[in-house]
Short mmCIF file of C-alpha atoms in Angstrom, two decimals:
data_model
loop_
_atom_site.label_atom_id
_atom_site.label_comp_id
_atom_site.label_asym_id
_atom_site.label_seq_id
_atom_site.Cartn_x
_atom_site.Cartn_y
_atom_site.Cartn_z
CA MET S 1 59.64 82.53 37.29
CA LEU S 2 59.09 86.22 36.57
CA GLU S 3 62.49 86.87 35.06
CA ALA S 4 61.30 87.07 31.46
CA GLN S 5 58.68 89.63 32.48
CA PHE S 6 61.18 91.55 34.57
CA GLU S 7 63.45 91.76 31.52
CA LYS S 8 60.62 93.18 29.41
CA ILE S 9 59.82 95.80 32.07
CA ILE S 10 63.45 96.85 32.57
CA SER S 11 64.16 97.04 28.85
CA GLY S 12 61.01 99.08 28.28
CA GLN S 13 59.28 96.51 26.06
CA LYS S 14 56.43 96.40 28.59
CA ASN S 15 55.15 99.05 30.99
CA TYR S 16 54.19 98.09 34.48
CA GLN S 17 52.85 100.48 37.11
CA SER S 18 52.51 99.25 40.65
CA ALA S 19 50.55 100.61 43.58
CA ASN S 20 53.73 100.08 45.60
CA LEU S 21 55.90 103.20 45.73
CA GLY S 22 59.10 101.26 46.41
CA LEU S 23 58.55 99.00 43.40
CA ASN S 24 57.85 101.96 41.12
CA LEU S 25 61.04 103.69 42.27
CA LEU S 26 62.99 100.45 41.77
CA ILE S 27 61.66 99.97 38.24
CA THR S 28 62.57 103.58 37.41
CA ARG S 29 66.11 103.16 38.72
CA LEU S 30 66.70 99.84 36.97
CA LYS S 31 65.37 101.15 33.65
CA LYS S 32 67.80 104.04 33.86
CA LYS S 33 70.66 101.74 34.92
CA TYR S 34 70.06 99.42 31.98
CA GLU S 35 69.57 102.30 29.54
CA LEU S 36 73.10 103.47 30.39
CA ASN S 37 74.65 100.03 29.84
CA LYS S 38 72.63 97.73 27.63
CA THR S 39 74.56 94.53 28.27
CA THR S 40 73.53 91.02 29.29
CA ASP S 41 75.46 91.33 32.54
CA GLU S 42 73.69 94.58 33.41
CA MET S 43 70.30 93.03 32.71
CA LYS S 44 71.22 90.05 34.93
CA SER S 45 72.18 92.46 37.69
CA CYS S 46 68.89 94.35 37.32
CA ILE S 47 66.85 91.16 37.37
CA GLN S 48 68.71 90.06 40.48
CA GLU S 49 67.69 93.29 42.21
CA MET S 50 64.08 92.75 41.17
CA ASN S 51 64.23 89.20 42.51
CA GLN S 52 65.67 90.39 45.83
CA PHE S 53 62.90 92.98 46.19
CA PHE S 54 60.16 90.49 45.35
CA GLU S 55 61.63 87.87 47.66
CA LYS S 56 61.78 90.32 50.56
CA TYR S 57 58.31 91.73 49.97
CA LYS S 58 56.56 88.67 48.55
CA LYS S 59 53.54 89.29 50.77
CA VAL S 60 53.20 92.97 49.87
CA VAL S 61 53.75 92.43 46.14
CA ALA S 62 51.51 89.36 45.80
CA ASP S 63 49.11 91.38 43.67
CA ASP S 64 51.99 92.68 41.53
CA ILE S 65 53.22 89.13 40.93
CA GLU S 66 49.90 88.09 39.44
CA LYS S 67 49.69 91.21 37.28
CA ILE S 68 53.27 90.87 36.04
CA LYS S 69 52.71 87.20 35.18
CA ALA S 70 49.86 88.35 32.95
CA LEU S 71 51.94 90.90 31.05
CA MET Z 1 48.26 113.54 68.51
CA PHE Z 2 48.92 117.04 69.69
CA LEU Z 3 50.17 117.05 73.30
CA SER Z 4 51.48 119.34 75.99
CA LEU Z 5 55.05 119.07 77.24
CA GLU Z 6 53.95 117.30 80.42
CA GLU Z 7 51.78 114.81 78.53
CA THR Z 8 54.68 114.02 76.22
CA LYS Z 9 57.10 113.59 79.12
CA ASN Z 10 54.67 111.14 80.74
CA LEU Z 11 54.42 109.09 77.55
CA ILE Z 12 58.21 108.89 77.32
CA LYS Z 13 58.50 107.89 80.97
CA SER Z 14 55.91 105.15 80.41
CA GLY Z 15 58.31 103.53 77.94
CA LYS Z 16 56.37 104.23 74.75
CA VAL Z 17 58.15 104.21 71.38
CA LEU Z 18 57.56 107.68 69.97
CA HIS Z 19 58.19 109.98 67.03
CA ILE Z 20 57.98 113.61 68.15
CA ALA Z 21 57.89 116.86 66.18
CA ALA Z 22 58.08 120.18 68.00
CA ASP Z 23 59.91 123.43 68.39
CA ASP Z 24 63.45 123.01 69.69
CA SER Z 25 62.57 124.80 72.94
CA LEU Z 26 60.29 121.85 73.80
CA LEU Z 27 62.34 118.96 72.42
CA LYS Z 28 65.36 119.89 74.51
CA GLN Z 29 63.28 119.57 77.69
CA LEU Z 30 62.28 115.98 77.06
CA PRO Z 31 63.69 113.12 79.16
CA GLU Z 32 65.66 110.28 77.67
CA GLY Z 33 63.62 107.41 76.32
CA LYS Z 34 62.61 105.49 73.22
CA TRP Z 35 61.98 108.43 70.94
CA ILE Z 36 63.36 110.45 68.10
CA GLY Z 37 62.46 114.05 67.38
CA GLY Z 38 62.72 116.77 64.81
CA THR Z 39 62.26 120.51 64.95
CA THR Z 40 59.35 122.39 63.41
CA PRO Z 41 56.81 124.83 64.84
CA TYR Z 42 54.39 124.13 61.98
CA PHE Z 43 51.82 121.35 62.08
CA ILE Z 44 48.69 120.17 60.42
CA THR Z 45 46.29 118.85 63.05
CA ASN Z 46 42.76 117.53 62.77
CA GLU Z 47 41.66 121.14 63.23
CA GLY Z 48 43.92 122.43 60.48
CA GLY Z 49 47.33 123.96 60.00
CA VAL Z 50 48.86 125.74 62.99
CA LEU Z 51 52.10 127.40 64.05
CA THR Z 52 52.84 126.81 67.73
CA LYS Z 53 55.80 126.47 70.07
CA ASP Z 54 53.63 125.26 72.96
CA LYS Z 55 52.65 121.78 71.84
CA LEU Z 56 54.31 118.67 70.46
CA PHE Z 57 53.05 116.39 67.72
CA VAL Z 58 53.53 112.82 68.88
CA ASN Z 59 53.12 109.53 67.01
CA GLU Z 60 52.93 106.43 69.20
CA LEU Z 61 54.67 103.58 67.41
CA ASP Z 62 53.02 100.77 69.36
CA ILE Z 63 53.20 98.45 66.38
CA ALA Z 64 56.95 97.98 66.90
CA VAL Z 65 58.01 94.69 68.47
CA ASP Z 66 61.51 96.09 68.83
CA CYS Z 67 63.29 99.33 67.99
CA LYS Z 68 66.70 100.95 67.95
CA VAL Z 69 67.89 104.49 67.32
CA LYS Z 70 70.97 105.20 65.20
CA VAL Z 71 72.73 108.44 64.33
CA TYR Z 72 74.26 108.87 60.88
CA ASP Z 73 76.44 111.41 59.16
CA LYS Z 74 77.19 112.08 55.52
CA ASN Z 75 79.59 109.15 55.34
CA ASP Z 76 77.26 106.42 56.50
CA VAL Z 77 73.67 107.59 56.00
CA LEU Z 78 73.31 105.53 52.83
CA ASN Z 79 74.22 102.44 54.85
CA LEU Z 80 71.22 102.81 57.14
CA ASN Z 81 69.66 99.69 55.64
CA ARG Z 82 72.48 97.62 57.13
CA ASP Z 83 70.99 98.41 60.54
CA ALA Z 84 67.43 97.60 59.47
CA TYR Z 85 65.41 94.76 60.93
CA GLU Z 86 64.58 91.87 58.61
CA ASN Z 87 60.90 92.86 58.62
CA GLY Z 88 61.07 96.48 59.51
CA MET Z 89 60.77 100.10 58.58
CA ILE Z 90 62.89 103.16 59.17
CA PHE Z 91 61.93 106.64 60.39
CA LEU Z 92 64.59 109.04 59.15
CA LEU Z 93 64.91 112.67 60.27
CA ILE Z 94 67.53 115.00 58.76
CA PRO Z 95 68.19 118.69 59.53
CA PHE Z 96 67.46 121.12 56.71
CA ALA Z 97 70.47 122.26 54.65
CA SER Z 98 72.88 119.98 56.51
CA GLU Z 99 75.63 118.15 54.61
CA VAL Z 100 73.95 114.85 55.38
CA ALA Z 101 70.63 116.13 53.94
CA ILE Z 102 72.30 117.26 50.72
CA HIS Z 103 74.21 113.99 50.40
CA TYR Z 104 71.14 111.86 51.05
CA SER Z 105 69.00 113.84 48.62
CA LYS Z 106 71.53 113.43 45.81
CA GLU Z 107 72.61 109.85 46.36
CA ALA Z 108 69.63 107.94 47.78
CA PRO Z 109 67.81 107.59 44.43
CA ASN Z 110 70.84 105.85 42.97
CA ASN Z 111 71.55 103.65 45.96
CA ASN Z 112 71.13 99.91 45.48
CA ASP Z 113 69.99 99.18 49.03
CA ILE Z 114 67.70 102.07 49.90
CA LEU Z 115 64.52 100.45 48.59
CA MET Z 116 65.00 97.20 50.51
CA THR Z 117 63.39 98.56 53.69
CA PRO Z 118 60.65 101.22 53.75
CA VAL Z 119 62.20 104.56 54.72
CA VAL Z 120 59.89 107.40 55.69
CA GLY Z 121 60.65 110.68 57.37
CA TRP Z 122 61.22 114.35 56.94
CA ILE Z 123 63.63 117.23 56.73
CA THR Z 124 63.40 119.14 59.99
CA GLY Z 125 62.97 122.90 60.00
CA PHE Z 126 62.36 126.01 62.05
CA ASP Z 127 60.25 129.13 62.39
CA LEU Z 128 60.83 131.07 59.19
CA ASP Z 129 60.43 134.34 61.11
CA ASP Z 130 63.24 133.46 63.54
CA GLU Z 131 66.57 134.39 61.95
CA ASN Z 132 68.58 132.51 64.58
CA ALA Z 133 66.64 129.25 64.55
CA LYS Z 134 68.37 126.07 63.41
CA ALA Z 135 66.92 122.79 62.22
CA LYS Z 136 67.77 119.93 64.56
CA VAL Z 137 67.11 116.25 65.10
CA TYR Z 138 67.12 114.45 68.44
CA ASP Z 139 68.21 111.00 69.51
CA GLY Z 140 65.84 110.55 72.44
CA THR Z 141 67.83 107.64 73.87
CA THR Z 142 70.59 110.09 74.76
CA GLY Z 143 68.67 113.38 74.62
CA ILE Z 144 71.32 114.78 72.26
CA GLY Z 145 70.23 117.14 69.49
CA TYR Z 146 72.16 117.42 66.23
CA GLU Z 147 72.31 120.09 63.53
CA ASP Z 148 74.69 118.09 61.35
CA LYS Z 149 73.58 114.49 61.66
CA ALA Z 150 70.59 112.37 60.72
CA VAL Z 151 68.78 110.27 63.26
CA ALA Z 152 66.89 107.12 62.42
CA MET Z 153 64.57 104.92 64.40
CA HIS Z 154 64.56 101.37 63.12
CA LEU Z 155 61.34 99.54 63.90
CA SER Z 156 60.89 95.80 63.85
CA LEU Z 157 57.37 94.92 62.74
CA PRO Z 158 55.31 91.81 63.55
CA ASP Z 159 55.84 89.01 61.01
CA ASP Z 160 52.37 89.44 59.55
CA LYS Z 161 52.69 93.22 59.08
CA SER Z 162 54.42 95.44 56.53
CA ALA Z 163 54.91 99.18 56.14
CA SER Z 164 53.47 100.77 53.02
CA ILE Z 165 54.49 104.30 52.08
CA GLY Z 166 52.17 106.59 50.15
CA VAL Z 167 52.68 109.95 48.50
CA VAL Z 168 49.94 112.51 47.88
CA ASN Z 169 50.97 114.93 45.18
CA ILE Z 170 48.39 117.53 44.20
CA PHE Z 171 50.46 118.62 41.23
CA ASP Z 172 50.09 117.38 37.70
CA PHE Z 173 51.77 118.33 34.47
CA ASP Z 174 51.06 118.49 30.80
CA LYS Z 175 53.59 116.70 28.60
CA ASN Z 176 52.71 119.12 25.82
CA THR Z 177 54.45 121.89 27.75
CA SER Z 178 58.23 122.44 27.63
CA LYS Z 179 60.40 119.46 28.53
CA ILE Z 180 63.31 120.36 30.77
CA GLU Z 181 66.41 118.20 31.15
CA PHE Z 182 69.50 118.73 33.27
CA PHE Z 183 73.18 118.00 32.70
CA ASP Z 184 74.03 116.93 36.27
CA ASN Z 185 72.58 115.52 39.47
CA THR Z 186 72.53 118.85 41.26
CA LEU Z 187 70.86 121.25 43.68
CA SER Z 188 72.17 124.33 41.80
CA VAL Z 189 71.41 124.76 38.12
CA GLN Z 190 72.97 127.17 35.69
CA LYS Z 191 72.22 125.68 32.30
CA CYS Z 192 69.72 123.10 31.15
CA LEU Z 193 67.92 121.91 28.05
CA VAL Z 194 64.43 123.24 27.34
CA ASP Z 195 62.84 121.26 24.53
CA GLY Z 196 66.34 120.25 23.50
CA GLN Z 197 67.74 123.79 23.39
CA GLU Z 198 70.48 124.76 25.84
CA VAL Z 199 69.42 127.75 27.92
CA VAL Z 200 70.40 129.58 31.11
CA PHE Z 201 67.75 128.26 33.47
CA ALA Z 202 67.41 131.53 35.46
CA ASP Z 203 66.88 133.50 32.23
CA TYR Z 204 64.33 130.96 31.05
CA LEU Z 205 62.34 131.26 34.27
CA ILE Z 206 62.45 135.08 34.29
CA ASN Z 207 61.87 135.68 30.58
CA ASN Z 208 58.94 133.26 30.47
CA ASN Z 209 57.35 134.48 33.71
CA ILE Z 210 57.39 130.96 35.12
CA ASN Z 211 55.58 130.72 38.46
CA THR Z 212 58.36 129.32 40.65
CA LYS Z 213 55.91 128.45 43.41
CA LEU Z 214 55.06 125.51 41.19
CA PRO Z 215 57.45 122.55 41.27
CA LEU Z 216 59.20 120.75 38.49
CA VAL Z 217 57.60 117.32 38.16
CA ALA Z 218 59.17 114.09 36.91
CA ASP Z 219 57.44 110.79 36.26
CA TYR Z 220 58.93 107.88 38.22
CA ASN Z 221 56.98 104.97 36.75
CA SER Z 222 53.64 106.73 37.27
CA VAL Z 223 54.66 108.30 40.57
CA TYR Z 224 55.04 112.05 40.16
CA ILE Z 225 58.04 113.39 42.08
CA ASN Z 226 58.37 117.14 42.63
CA THR Z 227 61.43 119.33 42.82
CA SER Z 228 60.77 122.81 44.20
CA ILE Z 229 62.52 126.04 43.28
CA LYS Z 230 64.24 127.63 46.26
CA ASP Z 231 65.75 130.75 44.71
CA VAL Z 232 66.41 132.31 41.33
CA GLN Z 233 69.60 134.36 41.43
CA ASN Z 234 69.55 136.72 38.47
CA ASP Z 235 72.99 138.21 39.23
CA ASN Z 236 74.97 134.97 38.99
CA LYS Z 237 72.37 133.06 36.94
CA ILE Z 238 72.00 130.23 39.43
CA VAL Z 239 68.73 128.51 40.27
CA GLU Z 240 68.78 126.86 43.69
CA LEU Z 241 66.52 123.85 44.32
CA TYR Z 242 65.12 122.25 47.50
CA ALA Z 243 65.85 118.77 46.13
CA PRO Z 244 68.20 117.69 43.36
CA VAL Z 245 67.32 117.25 39.74
CA PHE Z 246 68.83 114.28 37.95
CA THR Z 247 70.39 113.84 34.58
CA GLY Z 248 68.48 111.45 32.35
CA LYS Z 249 65.08 112.46 33.75
CA GLU Z 250 62.52 114.60 31.93
CA TYR Z 251 60.94 117.38 33.96
CA TYR Z 252 57.90 119.56 33.32
CA PHE Z 253 56.56 122.45 35.35
CA ALA Z 254 53.40 121.60 37.27
CA GLY Z 255 50.13 123.06 36.14
CA ASP Z 256 48.76 125.95 38.17
CA ILE Z 257 46.77 125.22 41.33
CA SER Z 258 44.01 127.75 41.89
CA ASP Z 259 42.72 126.30 45.17
CA TYR Z 260 45.14 124.22 47.24
CA LYS Z 261 42.54 123.11 49.75
CA ALA Z 262 40.19 121.92 47.01
CA SER Z 263 43.11 120.15 45.33
CA PHE Z 264 43.99 118.36 48.56
CA ASP Z 265 40.35 117.45 49.15
CA SER Z 266 40.20 115.98 45.67
CA ALA Z 267 43.47 114.05 46.10
CA LEU Z 268 42.45 112.75 49.52
CA LYS Z 269 38.89 111.68 48.72
CA ASN Z 270 40.01 108.14 47.86
CA LEU Z 271 42.20 107.88 50.94
CA THR Z 272 39.62 108.35 53.68
CA ASP Z 273 40.08 104.73 54.83
CA VAL Z 274 43.83 105.11 55.29
CA LYS Z 275 44.96 104.85 58.90
CA PRO Z 276 48.36 106.52 58.77
CA LEU Z 277 50.93 105.59 61.39
CA PHE Z 278 52.61 108.86 60.44
CA SER Z 279 52.23 111.59 57.88
CA CYS Z 280 53.84 114.91 57.08
CA ASN Z 281 53.25 117.74 54.64
CA CYS Z 282 55.56 120.26 53.01
CA ILE Z 283 56.06 123.81 54.29
CA LEU Z 284 55.58 125.07 50.74
CA ASN Z 285 52.11 123.51 50.60
CA TYR Z 286 51.42 125.06 54.03
CA LEU Z 287 52.56 128.53 52.92
CA TYR Z 288 51.47 128.69 49.28
CA GLY Z 289 48.26 126.79 50.01
CA GLU Z 290 47.50 128.90 53.08
CA LEU Z 291 46.70 125.70 54.97
CA GLU Z 292 46.64 127.43 58.37
CA GLY Z 293 43.30 126.46 59.90
CA LYS Z 294 42.60 123.97 57.13
CA SER Z 295 42.53 120.22 57.77
CA THR Z 296 43.82 117.48 55.46
CA ALA Z 297 42.12 114.61 57.30
CA PRO Z 298 42.94 111.77 57.83
CA PHE Z 299 46.47 113.07 57.58
CA GLU Z 300 47.99 115.15 60.36
CA GLY Z 301 51.54 115.68 61.46
CA PRO Z 302 54.54 117.96 61.14
CA VAL Z 303 54.93 120.48 58.37
CA THR Z 304 58.36 119.88 56.94
CA PHE Z 305 61.21 121.33 54.92
CA GLY Z 306 61.22 118.21 52.76
CA GLU Z 307 59.60 114.81 52.89
CA ILE Z 308 61.30 111.44 52.76
CA ALA Z 309 59.69 108.48 51.05
CA TYR Z 310 62.83 106.43 50.40
CA GLN Z 311 64.23 109.56 48.71
CA LEU Z 312 63.81 113.28 49.31
CA LEU Z 313 60.60 114.77 47.94
CA ASN Z 314 59.22 118.31 47.78
CA GLN Z 315 55.74 119.81 47.98
CA THR Z 316 54.07 116.50 48.80
CA LEU Z 317 52.20 114.83 51.62
CA VAL Z 318 53.89 111.58 52.65
CA TYR Z 319 52.36 108.92 54.86
CA VAL Z 320 53.04 105.40 56.04
CA GLU Z 321 50.48 102.84 57.07
CA ILE Z 322 50.89 99.35 58.45
CA ILE Z 323 49.13 96.67 56.45
#
């Protein structure tokens, strides 16, 4: 559901700053990972990591989900 | 809370789950139980910073519904998430300058799993005036202390609770100042780029009178992460760091801090409602900021040789709260 927004954040088309330290560190790492290998497969892998994080912390990142939807 | 040896022993014997920071002379007297410990004689209490080898700083981790202690070395410390509870958090203590500390500091930021469970902790230290002192960590379930291994306490949290890690960084930087970039992920720098020009980093620091008490700061998606200068060796032109710098990141030197205490007060004024389960502050803040006798309420805890908030940090206050 958020994958299109995740792609924009990871590719740098949109900026998103969370109040969650773990999410900010994850976004930083995935941006760098994608910057080094701008391929569709790499983006899929990055989005998968974002999905895993959001699935695990869906309660903690509820506020982030709403804000990212609105990007 | 700041306790005597006997009070701490009684808490352990009562079966409490504990994180303990104290001088090694005290930690090695503790009975086996559900605790982990790290060495430091420096603390920030509700009455301010203090150096003591007579008391222990103890965090009761009553929130845990289950816990387990694991010991890791360089080869498996990045796998600590494999031992994590499904809804949990990890306290991680690592001895200063150990191989496992260096490995964790360099590799954790690039690790795919490290962000999947909140990891908070600190680099253990020693009395800087004691030439023979060593940083150690303790697995309280066995009573064994280690100079070369990390110890972690995995906590299982209630289903309706989560751990949230916060970082208080009093440093800021101006992006109009020189941009510094590094060629490697490293703790020892010889050459780097300053505004795109290759320079010998030690020469740059000396020739430009850079105040090396101030950290390098990098922006991690709005979170400012510091890297502190440990030593500038003019003879072999090496700059040693307390935490690694990373290739691909842009660094800037922090702006000067004229009054540490006022800077902390300003940074903490919006955090007065935080109820930290644990917090720690850097020895460099303690020393450079002359925090002895000065409180950083509501945050109290060990003064450390490095802070862990998923990855190794420098010159910050790190805390975790349960929400």
